[in-house]
Structure formats: structure tokens, C-alpha cells
Coordinates of C-alpha atoms and ligand atoms in Angstrom, one line a residue:
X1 CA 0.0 0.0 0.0
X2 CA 1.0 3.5 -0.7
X3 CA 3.2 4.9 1.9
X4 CA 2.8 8.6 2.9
X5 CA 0.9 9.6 0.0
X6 CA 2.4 13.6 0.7
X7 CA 5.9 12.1 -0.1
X8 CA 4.8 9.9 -3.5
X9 CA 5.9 11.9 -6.5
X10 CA 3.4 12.3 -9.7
X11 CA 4.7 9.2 -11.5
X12 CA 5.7 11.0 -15.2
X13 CA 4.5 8.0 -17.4
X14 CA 1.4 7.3 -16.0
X15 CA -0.5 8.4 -18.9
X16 CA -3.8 9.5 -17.3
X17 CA -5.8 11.0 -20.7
X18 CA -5.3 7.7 -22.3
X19 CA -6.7 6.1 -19.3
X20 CA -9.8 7.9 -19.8
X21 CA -10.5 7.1 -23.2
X22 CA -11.0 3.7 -21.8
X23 CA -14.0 5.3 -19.6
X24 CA -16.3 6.4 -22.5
X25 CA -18.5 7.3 -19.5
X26 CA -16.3 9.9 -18.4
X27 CA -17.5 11.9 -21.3
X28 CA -20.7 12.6 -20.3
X29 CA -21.9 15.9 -19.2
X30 CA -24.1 16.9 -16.4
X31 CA -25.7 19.9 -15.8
X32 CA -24.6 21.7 -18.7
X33 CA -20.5 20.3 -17.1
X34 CA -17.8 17.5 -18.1
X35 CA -18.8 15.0 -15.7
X36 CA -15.9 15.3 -12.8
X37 CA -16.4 11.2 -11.3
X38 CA -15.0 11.8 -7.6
X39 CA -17.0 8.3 -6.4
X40 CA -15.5 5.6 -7.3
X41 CA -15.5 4.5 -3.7
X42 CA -18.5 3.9 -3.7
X43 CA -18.5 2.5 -7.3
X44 CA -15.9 2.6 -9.7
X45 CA -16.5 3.3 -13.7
X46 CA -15.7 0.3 -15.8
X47 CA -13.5 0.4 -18.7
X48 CA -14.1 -0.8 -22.3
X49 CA -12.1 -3.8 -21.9
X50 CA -14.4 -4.9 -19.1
X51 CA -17.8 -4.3 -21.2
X52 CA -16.3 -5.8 -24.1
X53 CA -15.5 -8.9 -22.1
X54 CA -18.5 -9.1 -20.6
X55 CA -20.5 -8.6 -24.2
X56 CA -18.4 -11.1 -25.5
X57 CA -19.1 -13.8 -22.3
X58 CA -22.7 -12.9 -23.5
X59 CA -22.7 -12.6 -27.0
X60 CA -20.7 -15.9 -27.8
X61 CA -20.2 -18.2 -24.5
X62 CA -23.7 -18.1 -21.9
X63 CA -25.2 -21.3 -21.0
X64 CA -25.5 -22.6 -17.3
X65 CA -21.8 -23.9 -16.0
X66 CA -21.0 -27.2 -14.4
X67 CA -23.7 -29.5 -15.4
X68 CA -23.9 -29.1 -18.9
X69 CA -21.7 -31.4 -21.3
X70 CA -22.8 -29.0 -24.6
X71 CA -20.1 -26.7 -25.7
X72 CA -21.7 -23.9 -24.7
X73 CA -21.8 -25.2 -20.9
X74 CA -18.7 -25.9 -21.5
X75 CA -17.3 -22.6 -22.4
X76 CA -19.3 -21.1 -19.9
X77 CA -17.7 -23.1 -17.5
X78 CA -13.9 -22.7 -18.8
X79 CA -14.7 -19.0 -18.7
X80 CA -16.1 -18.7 -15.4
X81 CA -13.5 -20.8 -13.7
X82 CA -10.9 -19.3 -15.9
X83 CA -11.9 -15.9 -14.0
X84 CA -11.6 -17.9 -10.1
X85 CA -7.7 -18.8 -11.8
X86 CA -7.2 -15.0 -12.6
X87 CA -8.6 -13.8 -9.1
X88 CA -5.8 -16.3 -7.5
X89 CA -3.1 -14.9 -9.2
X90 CA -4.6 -11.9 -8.5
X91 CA -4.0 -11.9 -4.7
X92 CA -1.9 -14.4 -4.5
X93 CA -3.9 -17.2 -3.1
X94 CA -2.5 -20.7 -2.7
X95 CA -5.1 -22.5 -4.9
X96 CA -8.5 -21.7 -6.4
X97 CA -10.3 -23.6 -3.8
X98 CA -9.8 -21.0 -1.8
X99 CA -11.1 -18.2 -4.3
X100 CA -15.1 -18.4 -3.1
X101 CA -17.4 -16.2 -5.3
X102 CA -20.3 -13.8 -3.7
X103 CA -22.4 -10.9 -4.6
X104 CA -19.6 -8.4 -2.9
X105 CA -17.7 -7.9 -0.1
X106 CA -21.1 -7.8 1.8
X107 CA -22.1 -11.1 1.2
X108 CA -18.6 -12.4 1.9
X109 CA -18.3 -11.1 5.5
X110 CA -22.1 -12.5 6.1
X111 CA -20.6 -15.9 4.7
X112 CA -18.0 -15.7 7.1
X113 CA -20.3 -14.6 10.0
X114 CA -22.7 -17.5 9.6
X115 CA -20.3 -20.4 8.0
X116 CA -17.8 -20.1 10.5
X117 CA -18.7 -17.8 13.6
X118 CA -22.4 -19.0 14.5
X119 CA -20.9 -22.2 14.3
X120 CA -18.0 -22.0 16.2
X121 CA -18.2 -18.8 19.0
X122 CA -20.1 -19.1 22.5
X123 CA -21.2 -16.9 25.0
X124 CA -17.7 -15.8 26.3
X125 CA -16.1 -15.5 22.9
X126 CA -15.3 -12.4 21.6
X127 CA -15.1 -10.7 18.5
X128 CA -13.0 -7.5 17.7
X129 CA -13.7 -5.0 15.2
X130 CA -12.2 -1.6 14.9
X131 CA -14.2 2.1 15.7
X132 CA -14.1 2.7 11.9
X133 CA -15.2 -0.4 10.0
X134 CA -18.3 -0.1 7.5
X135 CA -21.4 -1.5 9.1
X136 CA -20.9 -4.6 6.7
X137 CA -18.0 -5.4 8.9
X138 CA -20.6 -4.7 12.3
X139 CA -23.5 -5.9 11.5
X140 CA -22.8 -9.2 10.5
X141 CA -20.9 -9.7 13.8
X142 CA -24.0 -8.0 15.7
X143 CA -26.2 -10.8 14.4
X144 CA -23.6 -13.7 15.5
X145 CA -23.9 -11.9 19.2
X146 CA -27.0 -12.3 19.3
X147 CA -27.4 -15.8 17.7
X148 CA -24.3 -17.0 19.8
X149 CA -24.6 -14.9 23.3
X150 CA -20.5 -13.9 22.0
X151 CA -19.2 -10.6 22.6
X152 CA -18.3 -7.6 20.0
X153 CA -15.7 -5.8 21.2
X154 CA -14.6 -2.4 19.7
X155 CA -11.1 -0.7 19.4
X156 CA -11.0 2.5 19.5
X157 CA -9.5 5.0 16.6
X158 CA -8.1 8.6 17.8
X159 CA -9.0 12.0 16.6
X160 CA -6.9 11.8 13.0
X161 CA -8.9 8.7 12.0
X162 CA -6.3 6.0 13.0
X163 CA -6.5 3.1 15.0
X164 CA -5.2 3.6 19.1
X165 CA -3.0 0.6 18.3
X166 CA -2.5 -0.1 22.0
X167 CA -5.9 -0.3 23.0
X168 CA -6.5 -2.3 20.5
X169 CA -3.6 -4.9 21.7
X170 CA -5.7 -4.4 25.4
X171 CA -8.9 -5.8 23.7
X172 CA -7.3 -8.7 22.3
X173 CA -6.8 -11.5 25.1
X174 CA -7.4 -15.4 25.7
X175 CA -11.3 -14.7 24.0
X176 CA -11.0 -13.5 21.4
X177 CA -11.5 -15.5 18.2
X178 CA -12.0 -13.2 15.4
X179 CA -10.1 -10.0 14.8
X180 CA -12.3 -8.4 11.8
X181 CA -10.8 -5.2 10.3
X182 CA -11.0 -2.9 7.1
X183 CA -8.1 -3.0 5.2
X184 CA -8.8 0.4 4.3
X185 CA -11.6 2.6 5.8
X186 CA -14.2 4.0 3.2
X187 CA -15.2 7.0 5.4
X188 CA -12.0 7.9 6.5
X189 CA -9.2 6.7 3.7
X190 CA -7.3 5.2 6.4
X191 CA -4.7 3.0 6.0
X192 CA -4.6 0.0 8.6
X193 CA -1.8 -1.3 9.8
X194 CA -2.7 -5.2 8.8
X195 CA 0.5 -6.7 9.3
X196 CA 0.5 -5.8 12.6
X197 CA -2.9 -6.5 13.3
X198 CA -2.3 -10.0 12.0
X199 CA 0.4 -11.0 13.8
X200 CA -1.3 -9.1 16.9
X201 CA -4.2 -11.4 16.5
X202 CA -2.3 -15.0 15.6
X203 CA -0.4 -14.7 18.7
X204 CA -3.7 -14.3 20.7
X205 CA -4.7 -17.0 19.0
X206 CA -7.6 -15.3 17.0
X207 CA -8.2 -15.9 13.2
X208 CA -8.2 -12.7 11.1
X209 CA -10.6 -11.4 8.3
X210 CA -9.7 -8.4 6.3
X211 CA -12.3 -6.1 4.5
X212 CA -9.8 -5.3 1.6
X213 CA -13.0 -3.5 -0.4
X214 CA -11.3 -0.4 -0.1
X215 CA -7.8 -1.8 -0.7
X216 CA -8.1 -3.5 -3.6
X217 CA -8.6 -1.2 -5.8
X218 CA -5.3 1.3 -4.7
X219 CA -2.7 -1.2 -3.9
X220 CA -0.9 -5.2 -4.2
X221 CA -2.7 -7.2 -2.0
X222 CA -0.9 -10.5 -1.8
X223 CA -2.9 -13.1 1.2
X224 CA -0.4 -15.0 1.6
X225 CA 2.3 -12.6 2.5
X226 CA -0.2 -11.0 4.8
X227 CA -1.2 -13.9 6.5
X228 CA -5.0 -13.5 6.7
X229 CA -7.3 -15.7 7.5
X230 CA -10.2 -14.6 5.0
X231 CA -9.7 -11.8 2.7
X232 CA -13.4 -9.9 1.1
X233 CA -13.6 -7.7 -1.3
X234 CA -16.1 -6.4 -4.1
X235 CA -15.9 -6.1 -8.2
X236 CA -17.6 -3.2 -8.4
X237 CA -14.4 -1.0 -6.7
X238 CA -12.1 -2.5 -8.8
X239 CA -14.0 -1.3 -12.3
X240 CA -15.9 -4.5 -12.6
X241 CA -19.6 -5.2 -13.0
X242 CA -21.6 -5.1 -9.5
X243 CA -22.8 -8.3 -7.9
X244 CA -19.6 -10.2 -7.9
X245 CA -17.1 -10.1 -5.3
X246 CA -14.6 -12.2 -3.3
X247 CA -14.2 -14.4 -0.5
X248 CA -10.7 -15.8 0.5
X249 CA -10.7 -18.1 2.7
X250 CA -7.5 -20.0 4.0
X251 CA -8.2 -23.3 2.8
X252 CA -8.0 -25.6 5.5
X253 CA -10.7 -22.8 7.6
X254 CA -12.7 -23.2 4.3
X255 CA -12.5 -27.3 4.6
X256 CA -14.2 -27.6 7.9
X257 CA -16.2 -24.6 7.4
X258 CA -20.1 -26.1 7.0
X259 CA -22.2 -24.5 3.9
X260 CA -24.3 -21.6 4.9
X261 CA -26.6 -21.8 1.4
X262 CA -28.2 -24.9 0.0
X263 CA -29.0 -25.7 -3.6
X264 CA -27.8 -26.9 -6.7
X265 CA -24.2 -26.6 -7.7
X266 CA -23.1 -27.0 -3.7
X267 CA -23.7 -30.7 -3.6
X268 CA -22.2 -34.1 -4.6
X269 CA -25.1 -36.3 -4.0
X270 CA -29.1 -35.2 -3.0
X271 CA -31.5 -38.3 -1.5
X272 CA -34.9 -37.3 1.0
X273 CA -32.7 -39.3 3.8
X274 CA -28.9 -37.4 3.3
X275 CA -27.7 -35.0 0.9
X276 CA -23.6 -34.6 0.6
X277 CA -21.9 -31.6 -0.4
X278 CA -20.1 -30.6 -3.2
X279 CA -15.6 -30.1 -2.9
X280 CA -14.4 -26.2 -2.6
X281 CA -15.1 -23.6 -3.6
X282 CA -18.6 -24.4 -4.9
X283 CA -19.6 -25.7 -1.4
X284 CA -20.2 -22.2 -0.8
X285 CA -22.1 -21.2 -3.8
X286 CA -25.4 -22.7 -4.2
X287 CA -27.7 -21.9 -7.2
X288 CA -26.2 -20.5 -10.6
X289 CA -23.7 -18.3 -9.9
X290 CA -22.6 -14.4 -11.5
X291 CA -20.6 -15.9 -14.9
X292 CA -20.9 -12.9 -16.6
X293 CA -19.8 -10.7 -13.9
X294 CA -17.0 -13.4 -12.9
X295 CA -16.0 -12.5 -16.4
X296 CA -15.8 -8.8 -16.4
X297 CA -14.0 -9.0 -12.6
X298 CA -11.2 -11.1 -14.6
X299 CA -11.1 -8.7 -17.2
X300 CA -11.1 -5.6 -14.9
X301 CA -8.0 -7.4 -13.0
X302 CA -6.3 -8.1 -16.1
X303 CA -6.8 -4.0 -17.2
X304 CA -5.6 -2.9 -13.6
X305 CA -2.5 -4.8 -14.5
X306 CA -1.9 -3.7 -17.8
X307 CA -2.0 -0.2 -16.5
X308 CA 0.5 -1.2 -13.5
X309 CA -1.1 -1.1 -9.8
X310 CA 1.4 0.5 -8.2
X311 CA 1.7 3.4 -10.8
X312 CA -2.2 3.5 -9.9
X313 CA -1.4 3.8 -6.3
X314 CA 0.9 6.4 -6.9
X315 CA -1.3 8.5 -9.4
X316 CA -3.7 8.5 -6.7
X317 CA -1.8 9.6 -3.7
X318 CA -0.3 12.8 -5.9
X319 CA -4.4 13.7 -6.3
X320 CA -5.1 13.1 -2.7
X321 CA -2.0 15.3 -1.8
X322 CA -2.7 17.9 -4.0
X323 CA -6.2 17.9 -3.2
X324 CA -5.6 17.9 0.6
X325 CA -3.6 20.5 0.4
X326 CA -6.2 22.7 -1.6
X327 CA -9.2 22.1 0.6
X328 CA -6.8 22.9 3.8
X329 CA -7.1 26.8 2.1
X330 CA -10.5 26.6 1.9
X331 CA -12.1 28.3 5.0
X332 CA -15.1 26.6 6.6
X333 CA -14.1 22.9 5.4
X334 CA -12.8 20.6 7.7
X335 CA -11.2 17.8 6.5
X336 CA -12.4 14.7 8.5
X337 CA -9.7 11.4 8.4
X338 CA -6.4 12.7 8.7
X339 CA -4.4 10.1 9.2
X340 CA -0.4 9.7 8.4
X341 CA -1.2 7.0 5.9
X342 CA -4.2 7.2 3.7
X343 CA -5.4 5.9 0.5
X344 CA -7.6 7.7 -2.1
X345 CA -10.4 9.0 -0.3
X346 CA -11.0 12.6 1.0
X347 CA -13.4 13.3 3.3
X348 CA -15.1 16.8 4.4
X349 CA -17.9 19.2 6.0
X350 CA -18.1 22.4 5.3
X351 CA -19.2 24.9 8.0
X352 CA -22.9 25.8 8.3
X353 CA -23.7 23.6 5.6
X354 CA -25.3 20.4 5.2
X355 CA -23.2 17.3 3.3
X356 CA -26.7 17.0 1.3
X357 CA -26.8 20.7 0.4
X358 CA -22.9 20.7 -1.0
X359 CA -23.3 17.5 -2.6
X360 CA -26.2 19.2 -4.8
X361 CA -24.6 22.4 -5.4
X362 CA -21.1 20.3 -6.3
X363 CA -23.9 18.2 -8.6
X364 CA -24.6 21.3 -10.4
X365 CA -21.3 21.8 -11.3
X366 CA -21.0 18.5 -12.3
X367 CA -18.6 17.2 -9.4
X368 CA -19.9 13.6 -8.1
X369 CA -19.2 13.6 -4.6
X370 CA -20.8 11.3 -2.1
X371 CA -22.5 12.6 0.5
X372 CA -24.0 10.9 4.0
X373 CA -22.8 8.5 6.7
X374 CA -21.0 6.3 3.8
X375 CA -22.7 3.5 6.1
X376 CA -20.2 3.8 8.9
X377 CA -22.7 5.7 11.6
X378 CA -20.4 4.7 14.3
X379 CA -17.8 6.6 13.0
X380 CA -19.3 10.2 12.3
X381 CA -20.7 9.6 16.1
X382 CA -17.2 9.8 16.9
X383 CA -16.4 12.9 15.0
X384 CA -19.9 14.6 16.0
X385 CA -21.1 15.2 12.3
X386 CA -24.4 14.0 10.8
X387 CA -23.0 13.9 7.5
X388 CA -19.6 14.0 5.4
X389 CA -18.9 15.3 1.6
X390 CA -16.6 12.5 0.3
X391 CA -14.1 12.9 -2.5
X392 CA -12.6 9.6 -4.1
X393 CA -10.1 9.4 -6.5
X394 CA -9.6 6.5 -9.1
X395 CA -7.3 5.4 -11.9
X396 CA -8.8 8.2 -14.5
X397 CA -9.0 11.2 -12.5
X398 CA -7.0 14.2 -13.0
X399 CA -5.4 17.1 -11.3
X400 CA -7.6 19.1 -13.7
X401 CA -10.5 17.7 -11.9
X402 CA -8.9 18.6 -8.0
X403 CA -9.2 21.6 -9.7
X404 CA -12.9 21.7 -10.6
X405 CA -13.4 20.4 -7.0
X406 CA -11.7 23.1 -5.3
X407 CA -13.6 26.1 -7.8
X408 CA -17.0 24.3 -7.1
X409 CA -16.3 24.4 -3.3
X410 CA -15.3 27.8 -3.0
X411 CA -18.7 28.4 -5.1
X412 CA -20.8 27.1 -3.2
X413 CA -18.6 28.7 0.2
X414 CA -20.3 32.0 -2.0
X415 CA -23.7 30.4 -2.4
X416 CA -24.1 29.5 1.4
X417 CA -22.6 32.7 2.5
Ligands
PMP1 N1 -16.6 -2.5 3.4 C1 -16.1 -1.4 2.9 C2 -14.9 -0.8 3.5 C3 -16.8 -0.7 1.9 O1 -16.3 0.5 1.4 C4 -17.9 -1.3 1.3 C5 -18.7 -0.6 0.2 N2 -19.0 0.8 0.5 C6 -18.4 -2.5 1.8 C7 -17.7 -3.1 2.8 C8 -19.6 -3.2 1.3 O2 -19.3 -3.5 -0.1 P1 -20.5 -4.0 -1.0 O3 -21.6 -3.0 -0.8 O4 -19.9 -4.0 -2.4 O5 -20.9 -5.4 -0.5

């Protein structure tokens, strides 16, 4: 992951208006504006390459996998499982058993929650999150309390957005079983310090699950090297379709990890009496699954390589630095997730006015912000706000584009008085 975005040079080959001609969505206009796409944390644009793949899956190759010997089954098949292949490389994973396909990063943590936890955790167990975790990553947890009589434990993050590291080594004892952390905060662009928290946890014993859907996206992730336990993350960040995403799931965890769906596709053998279950990864994915979208993720994965993550990563943290910089001068805004190390995502209020009523103004202008809780509630409790503006920054944004940010902020500073 980036280090100290505020020291990463602007990388001089990164060739950022070619990038965009990959977006043709980027050349839309709204509100009489060129489109300016700060969101892609929410949602990322996808490229051509990933709607041509996806056309082509579509045009040429659909038919149901696994159970179909016609060639059309078949090449449904080789080009769905090709994509599990393309995910393992692309994280590094030991074998594609342990590449486990979901909706999103959502449905992932849920798997987690009720294939493993509920089955495992008793009143006395404990499971620790962090203060700044999406509620994907608390309410899943929240559910397994309540269906267990386990604990959720919470360690607490200080003013700039970072976590207190040493509370959170006070929280972790003898009972706790699952350390549960983002990789990267979506509210706050913080960095988390995984490695640590990994080891943290293994020596207590705990298993640990990363939410990497902020992650990603920005930076190498390699599971192996960082020792985690389960690894989620979603397509839809990462300039693939919506409604795929990722489990990773250490493989022997995975093994004696019962089903959580039943169905076709996650079983060997169905009689009224006894019904076995199929071998990883499709125990854990009942019903047809997303082929198409398993396509385009592979494709998106493939284009994030071609363009070089780590020149990505770097694009990225010369925007956040330039931007951060720029909305420092900007009086009324308060920049909200300061950390030391951050990834692509600027968060903001503006004084005396609502996120909602900035977001529209910035609309206007057309600059796509988000606006709201960015479902972590928990964490604009702790900073006292209702509401933040959120800039995100992906592959294909510009410093021209900080620049629109900036000129529609200080607009609507005039609007709002
Ligand atoms: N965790 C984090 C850190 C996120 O940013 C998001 C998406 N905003 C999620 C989990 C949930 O992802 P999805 O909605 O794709 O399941």
C-alpha cells in the first residue's frame, strides 16, 4: 500500500488521458458540465475492456456452468472458472479452492459470519472489530452476538482517524476469536496497519478477516504474504460489474467450514434421507452463480494490471495530496480522516452547511461527490457530524479535476454565505 501519500511523487509516465479514453463514460456531461467522477468508492466506472468482455461472455459463450456437457456449458464453464484462476493470481492465493465467489464484499463477510462464527463462537467468545469499520463489517458480527450470546468488542480509533494501536492490543486476550478489520476505511481513507494486526491477533490466538474493499482497488494485495485468514472484497471498486465479489478463505478454515446456502451446484449427492456436499469452492455457492460478472472481474483485474497497480497507487496519492492541500485553504471545510497514511479518499464538511446541500450544489457543477454516513454511523458519532462530503479518486481522475473540486467548493462557500 502506498506509503505517505504527501511524499509519492506524480509518476511521469502514468498516462492518465489515455486512461480515460478507456472510460467512455467519463464523457458525459451533467448539468450543462464534463462529468468530474469523484465516487469511485462507492462505485468505480468500468472500462471498455471490461464491457467488451462481458458482451463477449454474453454474445458468444452463456449457457449454465458445471452441469452441462454441450459446448456452450462448457465454455461457460472454462470462462467462469478461468476468472476464479485470474482472481488467485490476482492476490496471490494458494489454490483456487480458496477463491469463493459472492455478490460483494457484503455477502462475503455474512458468509464468514454464519459459516464459521455461529458455528464456532459461545457466550464468552469475543469478536474485535475496529471504531471505523463499515457496518458490513458490524452488523454481521452483531447478528452472530446475538445468535451465539458472543461478545463484539470495539477498538478504538483517535481524533486523525487512526486506529489507538495499543488499545487495540488491550482488547485482544485469551477470548477473542475473530479480529475483523478494514483493510482500508471508506469514510476515512485510512490505512490500517494489517500486518501488525495479523500478527497481533495469531499470537492471541484469533483468526483474522480483512475487509480489503477499499484496498483493492489502490494497492498489491498479496494473502499469503499478509497472513490473513479470510480476505473480502467487491468487483464493483475495482471497475468491474456489480454483484460479484470475493471471498478468500484459507483453505483448511474453508475445509471444515459447513455450507451456509443450500442448492444446486453446492452438492455431490441429493436423497430425502442425506444429501452430501459438493468439494471447494462451490460448497459455498449454491444456485447459478454471476458468470458474466465473474467475467468482467477477470477482465477488470487483467486491465488494472496492464495499466501497473502500483503506478495506480501512486497517481492517486499525488491527487489526494494535491487535493488535501487545496481544501486545507478553503475556509469553513474541515477535513475529516487525517491520518499519516491514507489511500484515495477525502473526506469533508463544510461549515454551516449540510453534506446533502454541498453535494447538490457540487452536482450542479457536475462534481460527483458522495455525501451521508457512507454506512459507517459509528464513525461520524465519533467525529460529531451528521453527514460528510466524500471525494474519491480512481485510476482516470485528474489534477484538472482537484481543480474543478476546489472552484466548485469555494462556489458554493459564495452560495451558502
Ligand atoms: N466494506 C467497505 C470498507 C466498503 O467500502 C464497502 C462498500 N462501500 C463494503 C464493505 C460493502 O461492499 P458491497 O456493498 O460491495 O458489498
Amino acid at each position: 500500500m502506498a506509503a505517505n501519500p504527501a511524499r509519492t511523487p506524480t509518476p511521469s509516465t502514468y498516462d492518465v488521458e489515455r486512461v480515460r479514453r478507456d472510460f467512455p463514460i467519463l464523457s458525459t456531461t451533467v448539468n450543462g458540465h464534463p462529468l468530474v467522477y469523484l465516487d469511485s468508492a462507492a462505485s468505480a466506472q468500468r472500462p471498455l475492456q471490461v464491457l467488451r468482455a462481458v458482451e463477449d461472455y454474453e454474445t458468444h459463450s452463456h449457457a449454465n456452468v458445471h452441469r452441462g456437457v454441450h459446448a456452450l456449458s462448457q465454455a461457460a464453464t472454462a470462462a467462469y472458472e478461468g476468472a476464479r484462476e485470474r482472481v488467485r493470481r490476482f492476490i496471490n492465493a494458494g489454490s483456487t479452492r480458496e477463491i469463493i465467489f459472492t455478490r460483494g464484499t457484503t455477502e462475503a463477510i455474512n458468509l464468514v459470519a454464519q459459516a464459521w462464527a455461529r458455528n464456532r463462537l459461545h457466550a464468552g467468545d469475543e469478536i474485535l472489530i475496529t471504531a471505523l469499520e463499515h457496518h458490513a463489517n458490524i452488523v454481521p458480527w452483531q447478528m452472530v452476538c446475538e445468535q451465539t450470546g458472543c461478545t463484539l468488542k470495539v477498538a478504538p480509533i483517535n481524533r486523525r482517524g487512526e486506529l489507538e494501536f495499543e488499545a487495540f492490543l488491550k482488547l485482544l486476550g485469551p477470548r477473542t476469536r475473530l479480529v475483523a478489520v478494514a483493510h482500508v476505511s471508506n469514510a476515512l481513507g485510512t490505512i490500517l496497519p494489517v500486518e501488525r494486526i495479523v500478527a497481533a491477533a495469531h499470537a492471541a490466538g484469533a483468526l483474522v478477516l480483512i475487509d480489503g474493499a477499499q484496498a483493492v482497488p489502490h494497492a498489491r494485495v498479496d494473502v499469503r504474504a499478509l497472513g490473513a485468514d479470510f480476505y473480502t472484497f467487491s468487483g464493483h471498486k475495482l471497475y468491474a460489474p456489480t454483484g460479484i465479489g470475493v471471498l478468500y478463505g484459507r483453505q483448511e478454515l474453508l475445509t471444515a467450514m459447513p455450507p451456509w446456502q443450500g442448492g444446486g451446484d453446492m452438492i455431490l449427492t441429493v436423497s430425502f434421507e442425506k444429501s452430501t456436499y459438493n468439494d471447494l469452492p462451490w460448497k459455498f455457492e449454491a444456485g447459478t452463480p454471476n458468470m458474466s460478472g465473474a467475467v468482467g472481474l477477470a477482465a477488470a483485474m487483467d486491465y488494472i494490471e496492464s495499466l501497473g497497480i502500483d503506478a495506480i497507487a501512486a497517481h492517486e496519492a499525488h491527487l489526494l495530496e494535491l487535493a488535501t492541500a487545496a481544501l486545507t485553504n478553503i475556509p469553513g471545510i474541515e477535513l475529516i480522516g487525517t491520518a499519516a497514511h491514507k489511500a484515495a479518499v477525502l473526506s469533508f464538511t463544510m461549515k454551516g452547511v449540510h453534506a446533502h446541500d454541498l453535494g447538490t450544489i457540487l452536482d450542479s457543477q457536475g462534481v460527483a461527490v458522495r455525501t451521508g454516513h457512507h454506512c459507517a454511523m459509528p464513525v461520524m458519532t465519533f467525529f460529531g457530524v451528521p453527514a460528510t462530503a466524500r471525494a474519491s479518486f480512481g485510476c482516470y481522475n485528474t489534477e484538472g479535476e482537484v481543480a474543478a473540486l476546489v472552484s466548485a467548493l469555494r462556489k458554493a462557500r459564495e452560495v451558502f454565505g
